[in-house]
C-alpha cells in the first residue's frame, strides 16, 4: 500500500491550496478507518493538521479550524484538504496519513510528504 499525495506548492499569504491523497495497492482488501494530514515545519515536531474517519467525522488542529475543510471518499480511499487564508506559519512539509483495516487488523501508513510554502 502506498499513499500518493499531491497539491503542495508555493502560495502567497491569504491564498488557498488543495491537498489530495490516494491510497494505492490496496487490492480491494483494505478499508479506510482514518485518513488525513500531518505537517512538520523545520525544527518542529510533526503535528496534526486534519483527519477524517470513515463515518465522516472530521478533526482539525485548532490553528486550522475555520480555514480548512477535509473530505474523504471511503470507496476510493482518498482524502482532500482544502486550506484557505494560508499564513506563513502554515509553511511545512505535509504528510498524508492513513489507518487502513484489512480483516481485523489495522495498519498505519505515511505518504512521502509534500511541501507547502506560504510567502508573506
Short mmCIF file of N, CA, C and O in Angstrom, two decimals:
data_model
loop_
_atom_site.label_atom_id
_atom_site.label_comp_id
_atom_site.label_asym_id
_atom_site.label_seq_id
_atom_site.Cartn_x
_atom_site.Cartn_y
_atom_site.Cartn_z
N UNK A 1 0.85 -1.19 0.00
CA UNK A 1 0.00 0.00 0.00
C UNK A 1 0.89 1.24 0.00
O UNK A 1 1.85 1.31 0.77
N UNK A 2 0.55 2.18 -0.85
CA UNK A 2 1.26 3.46 -0.88
C UNK A 2 0.26 4.61 -0.82
O UNK A 2 -0.85 4.49 -1.35
N UNK A 3 0.68 5.69 -0.17
CA UNK A 3 -0.12 6.90 -0.13
C UNK A 3 0.52 7.91 -1.06
O UNK A 3 1.70 8.24 -0.90
N UNK A 4 -0.23 8.37 -2.03
CA UNK A 4 0.31 9.29 -3.04
C UNK A 4 -0.35 10.65 -2.84
O UNK A 4 -1.57 10.78 -3.00
N UNK A 5 0.48 11.62 -2.49
CA UNK A 5 0.00 12.96 -2.19
C UNK A 5 0.26 13.91 -3.35
O UNK A 5 1.23 13.74 -4.10
N UNK A 6 -0.59 14.89 -3.45
CA UNK A 6 -0.40 15.92 -4.48
C UNK A 6 -1.02 17.22 -4.00
O UNK A 6 -1.82 17.23 -3.06
N UNK A 7 -0.62 18.31 -4.64
CA UNK A 7 -1.26 19.58 -4.38
C UNK A 7 -0.46 20.60 -3.60
O UNK A 7 -0.92 21.72 -3.39
N UNK A 8 0.71 20.25 -3.14
CA UNK A 8 1.52 21.23 -2.44
C UNK A 8 2.07 22.27 -3.39
O UNK A 8 1.88 22.19 -4.60
N UNK A 9 2.74 23.28 -2.83
CA UNK A 9 3.34 24.29 -3.68
C UNK A 9 3.58 25.58 -2.94
O UNK A 9 3.54 25.62 -1.70
N UNK A 10 3.83 26.63 -3.71
CA UNK A 10 4.10 27.95 -3.17
C UNK A 10 2.87 28.83 -3.38
O UNK A 10 2.31 28.88 -4.48
N UNK A 11 2.48 29.51 -2.31
CA UNK A 11 1.31 30.38 -2.38
C UNK A 11 1.58 31.61 -1.53
O UNK A 11 2.33 31.55 -0.55
N UNK A 12 0.96 32.71 -1.90
CA UNK A 12 1.11 33.92 -1.10
C UNK A 12 0.20 33.87 0.12
O UNK A 12 -0.82 33.16 0.13
N UNK A 13 0.56 34.63 1.11
CA UNK A 13 -0.25 34.73 2.32
C UNK A 13 -1.67 35.14 1.94
O UNK A 13 -1.87 36.05 1.13
N UNK A 14 -2.64 34.44 2.52
CA UNK A 14 -4.04 34.68 2.20
C UNK A 14 -4.57 33.82 1.08
O UNK A 14 -5.78 33.80 0.82
N UNK A 15 -3.68 33.07 0.44
CA UNK A 15 -4.08 32.21 -0.67
C UNK A 15 -4.62 30.87 -0.21
O UNK A 15 -4.76 30.62 1.00
N UNK A 16 -4.90 30.02 -1.19
CA UNK A 16 -5.50 28.72 -0.91
C UNK A 16 -4.74 27.61 -1.62
O UNK A 16 -4.10 27.84 -2.65
N UNK A 17 -4.82 26.43 -1.03
CA UNK A 17 -4.28 25.22 -1.65
C UNK A 17 -5.20 24.06 -1.34
O UNK A 17 -5.86 24.04 -0.30
N UNK A 18 -5.19 23.10 -2.24
CA UNK A 18 -5.95 21.87 -2.03
C UNK A 18 -4.99 20.71 -2.10
O UNK A 18 -4.35 20.51 -3.13
N UNK A 19 -4.89 19.96 -1.02
CA UNK A 19 -4.05 18.77 -0.97
C UNK A 19 -4.92 17.53 -1.17
O UNK A 19 -6.04 17.46 -0.64
N UNK A 20 -4.39 16.58 -1.92
CA UNK A 20 -5.11 15.32 -2.14
C UNK A 20 -4.18 14.16 -1.84
O UNK A 20 -2.96 14.26 -2.00
N UNK A 21 -4.78 13.07 -1.43
CA UNK A 21 -4.00 11.86 -1.13
C UNK A 21 -4.85 10.66 -1.49
O UNK A 21 -6.05 10.60 -1.16
N UNK A 22 -4.22 9.70 -2.14
CA UNK A 22 -4.92 8.48 -2.52
C UNK A 22 -4.10 7.28 -2.10
O UNK A 22 -2.88 7.26 -2.27
N UNK A 23 -4.76 6.30 -1.57
CA UNK A 23 -4.11 5.03 -1.21
C UNK A 23 -4.18 4.09 -2.39
O UNK A 23 -5.27 3.83 -2.92
N UNK A 24 -3.04 3.60 -2.82
CA UNK A 24 -3.00 2.66 -3.93
C UNK A 24 -2.39 1.34 -3.47
O UNK A 24 -1.73 1.28 -2.43
N UNK A 25 -2.64 0.31 -4.26
CA UNK A 25 -2.10 -1.00 -3.93
C UNK A 25 -2.88 -1.72 -2.85
O UNK A 25 -2.37 -2.67 -2.25
N UNK A 26 -4.10 -1.29 -2.60
CA UNK A 26 -4.89 -1.94 -1.56
C UNK A 26 -5.48 -3.27 -2.01
O UNK A 26 -5.88 -4.08 -1.18
N UNK A 27 -5.57 -3.45 -3.35
CA UNK A 27 -6.11 -4.70 -3.86
C UNK A 27 -7.54 -4.98 -3.44
O UNK A 27 -7.98 -6.13 -3.46
N UNK A 28 -8.24 -3.93 -3.04
CA UNK A 28 -9.61 -4.12 -2.61
C UNK A 28 -9.73 -4.81 -1.26
O UNK A 28 -10.83 -5.18 -0.83
N UNK A 29 -8.60 -4.97 -0.59
CA UNK A 29 -8.61 -5.71 0.68
C UNK A 29 -8.67 -4.80 1.90
O UNK A 29 -8.94 -5.28 3.01
N UNK A 30 -8.38 -3.50 1.68
CA UNK A 30 -8.30 -2.58 2.80
C UNK A 30 -9.47 -1.61 2.76
O UNK A 30 -9.92 -1.20 1.69
N UNK A 31 -9.92 -1.22 3.91
CA UNK A 31 -10.91 -0.16 4.02
C UNK A 31 -10.35 0.93 4.91
O UNK A 31 -9.50 0.69 5.77
N UNK A 32 -10.83 2.14 4.67
CA UNK A 32 -10.31 3.28 5.40
C UNK A 32 -10.94 3.37 6.79
O UNK A 32 -12.15 3.28 6.93
N UNK A 33 -10.11 3.57 7.79
CA UNK A 33 -10.60 3.89 9.12
C UNK A 33 -10.44 5.39 9.38
O UNK A 33 -11.36 6.07 9.81
N UNK A 34 -9.23 5.88 9.10
CA UNK A 34 -8.92 7.29 9.26
C UNK A 34 -7.95 7.67 8.13
O UNK A 34 -7.04 6.91 7.81
N UNK A 35 -8.16 8.84 7.55
CA UNK A 35 -7.17 9.41 6.62
C UNK A 35 -7.06 10.89 6.92
O UNK A 35 -8.01 11.51 7.40
N UNK A 36 -5.90 11.43 6.63
CA UNK A 36 -5.74 12.85 6.87
C UNK A 36 -4.32 13.33 6.66
O UNK A 36 -3.56 12.70 5.91
N UNK A 37 -4.00 14.42 7.34
CA UNK A 37 -2.74 15.10 7.12
C UNK A 37 -2.10 15.53 8.43
O UNK A 37 -2.78 15.97 9.36
N UNK A 38 -0.80 15.38 8.46
CA UNK A 38 0.04 15.95 9.50
C UNK A 38 1.05 16.86 8.79
O UNK A 38 1.23 16.78 7.57
N UNK A 39 1.71 17.70 9.55
CA UNK A 39 2.74 18.55 8.95
C UNK A 39 3.92 18.69 9.89
O UNK A 39 3.80 18.52 11.10
N UNK A 40 5.06 19.02 9.30
CA UNK A 40 6.27 19.22 10.08
C UNK A 40 7.04 20.39 9.50
O UNK A 40 7.46 20.36 8.35
N UNK A 41 7.20 21.42 10.32
CA UNK A 41 7.99 22.58 9.94
C UNK A 41 9.43 22.37 10.40
O UNK A 41 9.68 21.59 11.32
N UNK A 42 10.37 23.06 9.79
CA UNK A 42 11.79 22.90 10.19
C UNK A 42 11.99 23.16 11.66
O UNK A 42 11.51 24.17 12.20
N UNK A 43 12.65 22.22 12.33
CA UNK A 43 12.95 22.38 13.74
C UNK A 43 11.79 22.10 14.68
O UNK A 43 11.91 22.30 15.89
N UNK A 44 10.67 21.65 14.13
CA UNK A 44 9.48 21.38 14.96
C UNK A 44 9.05 19.93 14.83
O UNK A 44 9.42 19.24 13.88
N UNK A 45 8.23 19.52 15.77
CA UNK A 45 7.71 18.15 15.73
C UNK A 45 6.56 18.06 14.73
O UNK A 45 5.90 19.06 14.41
N UNK A 46 6.34 16.86 14.25
CA UNK A 46 5.20 16.63 13.37
C UNK A 46 3.92 16.84 14.16
O UNK A 46 3.80 16.38 15.31
N UNK A 47 2.94 17.52 13.55
CA UNK A 47 1.71 17.82 14.25
C UNK A 47 0.50 17.54 13.36
O UNK A 47 0.58 17.55 12.13
N UNK A 48 -0.61 17.33 14.02
CA UNK A 48 -1.87 17.09 13.33
C UNK A 48 -2.28 18.32 12.54
O UNK A 48 -2.17 19.44 13.02
N UNK A 49 -2.78 18.10 11.32
CA UNK A 49 -3.44 19.16 10.55
C UNK A 49 -4.95 18.88 10.57
O UNK A 49 -5.73 19.67 11.08
N UNK A 50 -5.33 17.76 10.01
CA UNK A 50 -6.75 17.37 9.99
C UNK A 50 -6.85 15.91 9.60
O UNK A 50 -6.03 15.40 8.82
N UNK A 51 -7.84 15.25 10.16
CA UNK A 51 -8.14 13.87 9.77
C UNK A 51 -9.64 13.72 9.63
O UNK A 51 -10.43 14.52 10.15
N UNK A 52 -10.02 12.66 8.92
CA UNK A 52 -11.43 12.33 8.78
C UNK A 52 -11.58 10.83 8.95
O UNK A 52 -10.75 10.05 8.45
N UNK A 53 -12.59 10.41 9.68
CA UNK A 53 -12.79 8.99 9.91
C UNK A 53 -13.79 8.45 8.90
O UNK A 53 -14.42 9.19 8.14
N UNK A 54 -13.94 7.15 8.89
CA UNK A 54 -14.79 6.50 7.90
C UNK A 54 -16.25 6.91 8.03
O UNK A 54 -17.02 6.81 7.06
N UNK A 55 -16.65 7.37 9.21
CA UNK A 55 -18.03 7.82 9.37
C UNK A 55 -18.21 9.29 9.00
O UNK A 55 -19.29 9.86 9.19
N UNK A 56 -17.12 9.89 8.51
CA UNK A 56 -17.19 11.28 8.06
C UNK A 56 -16.88 12.30 9.12
O UNK A 56 -16.94 13.52 8.86
N UNK A 57 -16.51 11.89 10.31
CA UNK A 57 -16.22 12.83 11.38
C UNK A 57 -14.85 13.45 11.18
O UNK A 57 -13.85 12.74 11.11
N UNK A 58 -14.79 14.79 11.10
CA UNK A 58 -13.50 15.44 10.92
C UNK A 58 -12.87 15.83 12.25
O UNK A 58 -13.55 15.98 13.27
N UNK A 59 -11.58 16.00 12.21
CA UNK A 59 -10.84 16.51 13.35
C UNK A 59 -9.82 17.49 12.80
O UNK A 59 -9.10 17.18 11.86
N UNK A 60 -9.77 18.69 13.41
CA UNK A 60 -8.86 19.73 12.93
C UNK A 60 -7.95 20.21 14.05
O UNK A 60 -8.36 20.29 15.20
N UNK A 61 -6.75 20.61 13.66
CA UNK A 61 -5.90 21.33 14.59
C UNK A 61 -6.54 22.69 14.86
O UNK A 61 -7.17 23.28 13.97
N UNK A 62 -6.40 23.19 16.08
CA UNK A 62 -7.01 24.47 16.43
C UNK A 62 -6.55 25.58 15.49
O UNK A 62 -7.32 26.47 15.14
N UNK A 63 -5.29 25.52 15.07
CA UNK A 63 -4.74 26.59 14.24
C UNK A 63 -5.37 26.63 12.84
O UNK A 63 -5.24 27.63 12.14
N UNK A 64 -6.04 25.55 12.45
CA UNK A 64 -6.60 25.50 11.11
C UNK A 64 -8.12 25.47 11.11
O UNK A 64 -8.73 25.49 10.02
N UNK A 65 -8.74 25.43 12.26
CA UNK A 65 -10.21 25.45 12.31
C UNK A 65 -10.72 26.73 11.67
O UNK A 65 -10.21 27.83 11.94
N UNK A 66 -11.74 26.56 10.83
CA UNK A 66 -12.30 27.72 10.15
C UNK A 66 -11.57 28.11 8.89
O UNK A 66 -12.06 28.92 8.10
N UNK A 67 -10.39 27.54 8.68
CA UNK A 67 -9.63 27.85 7.46
C UNK A 67 -9.45 26.65 6.57
O UNK A 67 -8.88 26.76 5.47
N UNK A 68 -9.88 25.49 7.03
CA UNK A 68 -9.66 24.29 6.22
C UNK A 68 -10.87 23.37 6.29
O UNK A 68 -11.64 23.40 7.24
N UNK A 69 -11.00 22.56 5.24
CA UNK A 69 -12.08 21.58 5.16
C UNK A 69 -11.50 20.28 4.63
O UNK A 69 -10.87 20.27 3.57
N UNK A 70 -11.74 19.21 5.36
CA UNK A 70 -11.26 17.90 4.92
C UNK A 70 -12.45 17.07 4.45
O UNK A 70 -13.54 17.13 5.02
N UNK A 71 -12.23 16.31 3.40
CA UNK A 71 -13.27 15.43 2.88
C UNK A 71 -12.61 14.12 2.44
O UNK A 71 -11.44 14.09 2.07
N UNK A 72 -13.39 13.06 2.48
CA UNK A 72 -12.83 11.76 2.13
C UNK A 72 -13.81 10.91 1.34
O UNK A 72 -15.02 11.16 1.37
N UNK A 73 -13.28 9.96 0.63
CA UNK A 73 -14.09 9.01 -0.14
C UNK A 73 -13.68 7.61 0.31
O UNK A 73 -12.61 7.14 -0.05
N UNK A 74 -14.54 6.98 1.07
CA UNK A 74 -14.21 5.65 1.61
C UNK A 74 -14.00 4.63 0.49
O UNK A 74 -13.11 3.79 0.57
N UNK A 75 -14.84 4.70 -0.52
CA UNK A 75 -14.77 3.70 -1.59
C UNK A 75 -13.46 3.80 -2.36
O UNK A 75 -12.92 2.79 -2.81
N UNK A 76 -12.97 5.03 -2.52
CA UNK A 76 -11.75 5.24 -3.29
C UNK A 76 -10.51 5.37 -2.41
O UNK A 76 -9.40 5.48 -2.91
N UNK A 77 -10.71 5.36 -1.10
CA UNK A 77 -9.59 5.56 -0.17
C UNK A 77 -8.80 6.82 -0.52
O UNK A 77 -7.57 6.79 -0.68
N UNK A 78 -9.53 7.90 -0.68
CA UNK A 78 -8.89 9.18 -0.97
C UNK A 78 -9.32 10.23 0.06
O UNK A 78 -10.37 10.10 0.69
N UNK A 79 -8.49 11.23 0.22
CA UNK A 79 -8.80 12.33 1.14
C UNK A 79 -8.33 13.63 0.50
O UNK A 79 -7.31 13.65 -0.21
N UNK A 80 -9.08 14.68 0.74
CA UNK A 80 -8.74 16.00 0.22
C UNK A 80 -8.78 17.01 1.34
O UNK A 80 -9.64 16.93 2.22
N UNK A 81 -7.87 17.96 1.29
CA UNK A 81 -7.83 19.02 2.29
C UNK A 81 -7.78 20.36 1.58
O UNK A 81 -6.81 20.66 0.89
N UNK A 82 -8.82 21.14 1.75
CA UNK A 82 -8.86 22.49 1.21
C UNK A 82 -8.42 23.44 2.31
O UNK A 82 -9.02 23.47 3.39
N UNK A 83 -7.35 24.20 2.05
CA UNK A 83 -6.85 25.16 3.03
C UNK A 83 -6.96 26.56 2.46
O UNK A 83 -6.50 26.83 1.34
N UNK A 84 -7.60 27.44 3.21
CA UNK A 84 -7.81 28.82 2.78
C UNK A 84 -7.13 29.78 3.74
O UNK A 84 -6.77 29.41 4.86
N UNK A 85 -6.99 31.01 3.30
CA UNK A 85 -6.39 32.05 4.11
C UNK A 85 -5.08 31.56 4.74
O UNK A 85 -4.86 31.70 5.95
N UNK A 86 -4.23 31.03 3.90
CA UNK A 86 -2.98 30.46 4.39
C UNK A 86 -2.05 31.54 4.93
O UNK A 86 -2.05 32.69 4.45
N UNK A 87 -1.28 31.17 5.94
CA UNK A 87 -0.37 32.08 6.61
C UNK A 87 1.05 31.55 6.51
O UNK A 87 1.25 30.34 6.34
N UNK A 88 2.04 32.42 6.64
CA UNK A 88 3.43 31.95 6.58
C UNK A 88 3.73 30.84 7.58
O UNK A 88 4.53 29.94 7.28
N UNK A 89 3.07 30.86 8.73
CA UNK A 89 3.30 29.80 9.72
C UNK A 89 2.71 28.46 9.31
O UNK A 89 2.94 27.45 10.00
N UNK A 90 1.97 28.42 8.22
CA UNK A 90 1.50 27.15 7.70
C UNK A 90 2.55 26.46 6.83
O UNK A 90 2.36 25.32 6.39
N UNK A 91 3.66 27.13 6.59
CA UNK A 91 4.75 26.54 5.80
C UNK A 91 5.30 25.31 6.50
O UNK A 91 5.69 25.36 7.67
N UNK A 92 5.31 24.20 5.78
CA UNK A 92 5.77 22.93 6.35
C UNK A 92 5.74 21.87 5.26
O UNK A 92 5.21 22.10 4.16
N UNK A 93 6.28 20.72 5.58
CA UNK A 93 6.06 19.53 4.76
C UNK A 93 4.81 18.85 5.28
O UNK A 93 4.72 18.57 6.49
N UNK A 94 3.88 18.60 4.40
CA UNK A 94 2.60 18.00 4.79
C UNK A 94 2.62 16.52 4.40
O UNK A 94 2.93 16.16 3.25
N UNK A 95 2.29 15.69 5.37
CA UNK A 95 2.33 14.23 5.19
C UNK A 95 0.93 13.66 5.24
O UNK A 95 0.17 13.91 6.19
N UNK A 96 0.61 12.88 4.24
CA UNK A 96 -0.64 12.14 4.25
C UNK A 96 -0.50 10.95 5.21
O UNK A 96 0.57 10.32 5.29
N UNK A 97 -1.57 10.67 5.90
CA UNK A 97 -1.57 9.60 6.90
C UNK A 97 -2.85 8.80 6.77
O UNK A 97 -3.92 9.37 6.48
N UNK A 98 -2.75 7.50 6.95
CA UNK A 98 -3.95 6.67 6.87
C UNK A 98 -3.85 5.50 7.83
O UNK A 98 -2.77 4.94 8.04
N UNK A 99 -4.98 5.17 8.39
CA UNK A 99 -5.15 3.92 9.13
C UNK A 99 -6.13 3.09 8.31
O UNK A 99 -7.29 3.47 8.14
N UNK A 100 -5.63 2.00 7.78
CA UNK A 100 -6.45 1.13 6.95
C UNK A 100 -6.70 -0.19 7.67
O UNK A 100 -5.87 -0.63 8.46
N UNK A 101 -7.84 -0.78 7.38
CA UNK A 101 -8.23 -2.03 8.02
C UNK A 101 -8.31 -3.13 6.99
O UNK A 101 -8.91 -2.95 5.92
N UNK A 102 -7.69 -4.27 7.31
CA UNK A 102 -7.81 -5.48 6.50
C UNK A 102 -8.12 -6.62 7.46
O UNK A 102 -7.36 -6.86 8.40
N UNK A 103 -9.23 -7.28 7.22
CA UNK A 103 -9.74 -8.29 8.15
C UNK A 103 -9.94 -7.56 9.48
O UNK A 103 -10.63 -6.57 9.54
N UNK A 104 -9.32 -8.00 10.53
CA UNK A 104 -9.50 -7.34 11.83
C UNK A 104 -8.27 -6.54 12.24
O UNK A 104 -8.20 -6.04 13.36
N UNK A 105 -7.33 -6.40 11.32
CA UNK A 105 -6.08 -5.74 11.66
C UNK A 105 -6.07 -4.31 11.12
O UNK A 105 -6.61 -4.01 10.07
N UNK A 106 -5.38 -3.44 11.86
CA UNK A 106 -5.21 -2.05 11.46
C UNK A 106 -3.75 -1.81 11.07
O UNK A 106 -2.84 -2.32 11.73
N UNK A 107 -3.58 -1.02 10.03
CA UNK A 107 -2.24 -0.72 9.54
C UNK A 107 -2.11 0.78 9.36
O UNK A 107 -2.99 1.44 8.79
N UNK A 108 -0.98 1.33 9.84
CA UNK A 108 -0.69 2.76 9.69
C UNK A 108 0.21 2.97 8.47
O UNK A 108 1.19 2.23 8.27
N UNK A 109 -0.10 4.00 7.70
CA UNK A 109 0.71 4.33 6.54
C UNK A 109 0.97 5.83 6.50
O UNK A 109 0.12 6.64 6.90
N UNK A 110 2.15 6.19 5.99
CA UNK A 110 2.52 7.59 5.79
C UNK A 110 2.92 7.80 4.33
O UNK A 110 3.58 6.96 3.72
N UNK A 111 2.53 8.94 3.78
CA UNK A 111 2.97 9.32 2.45
C UNK A 111 4.34 9.97 2.51
O UNK A 111 4.90 10.18 3.59
N UNK A 112 4.84 10.34 1.35
CA UNK A 112 6.22 10.83 1.25
C UNK A 112 6.35 12.30 1.62
O UNK A 112 7.46 12.76 1.80
N UNK A 113 5.27 13.01 1.75
CA UNK A 113 5.35 14.42 2.12
C UNK A 113 5.31 15.33 0.91
O UNK A 113 5.89 15.02 -0.13
N UNK A 114 4.60 16.44 1.06
CA UNK A 114 4.55 17.44 0.01
C UNK A 114 4.77 18.81 0.64
O UNK A 114 4.22 19.11 1.70
N UNK A 115 5.61 19.62 0.01
CA UNK A 115 5.99 20.91 0.59
C UNK A 115 4.91 21.96 0.33
O UNK A 115 4.44 22.10 -0.81
N UNK A 116 4.55 22.65 1.39
CA UNK A 116 3.67 23.82 1.29
C UNK A 116 4.47 25.02 1.80
O UNK A 116 4.95 25.00 2.94
N UNK A 117 4.61 26.02 0.96
CA UNK A 117 5.33 27.23 1.33
C UNK A 117 4.42 28.42 1.15
O UNK A 117 3.87 28.62 0.06
N UNK A 118 4.24 29.19 2.22
CA UNK A 118 3.39 30.37 2.18
C UNK A 118 4.28 31.60 2.36
O UNK A 118 4.93 31.75 3.40
N UNK A 119 4.31 32.43 1.35
CA UNK A 119 5.16 33.62 1.41
C UNK A 119 4.38 34.80 1.96
O UNK A 119 3.17 34.92 1.74
N UNK A 120 5.10 35.65 2.67
CA UNK A 120 4.43 36.81 3.29
C UNK A 120 4.38 38.01 2.34
O UNK A 120 4.99 38.00 1.28
#
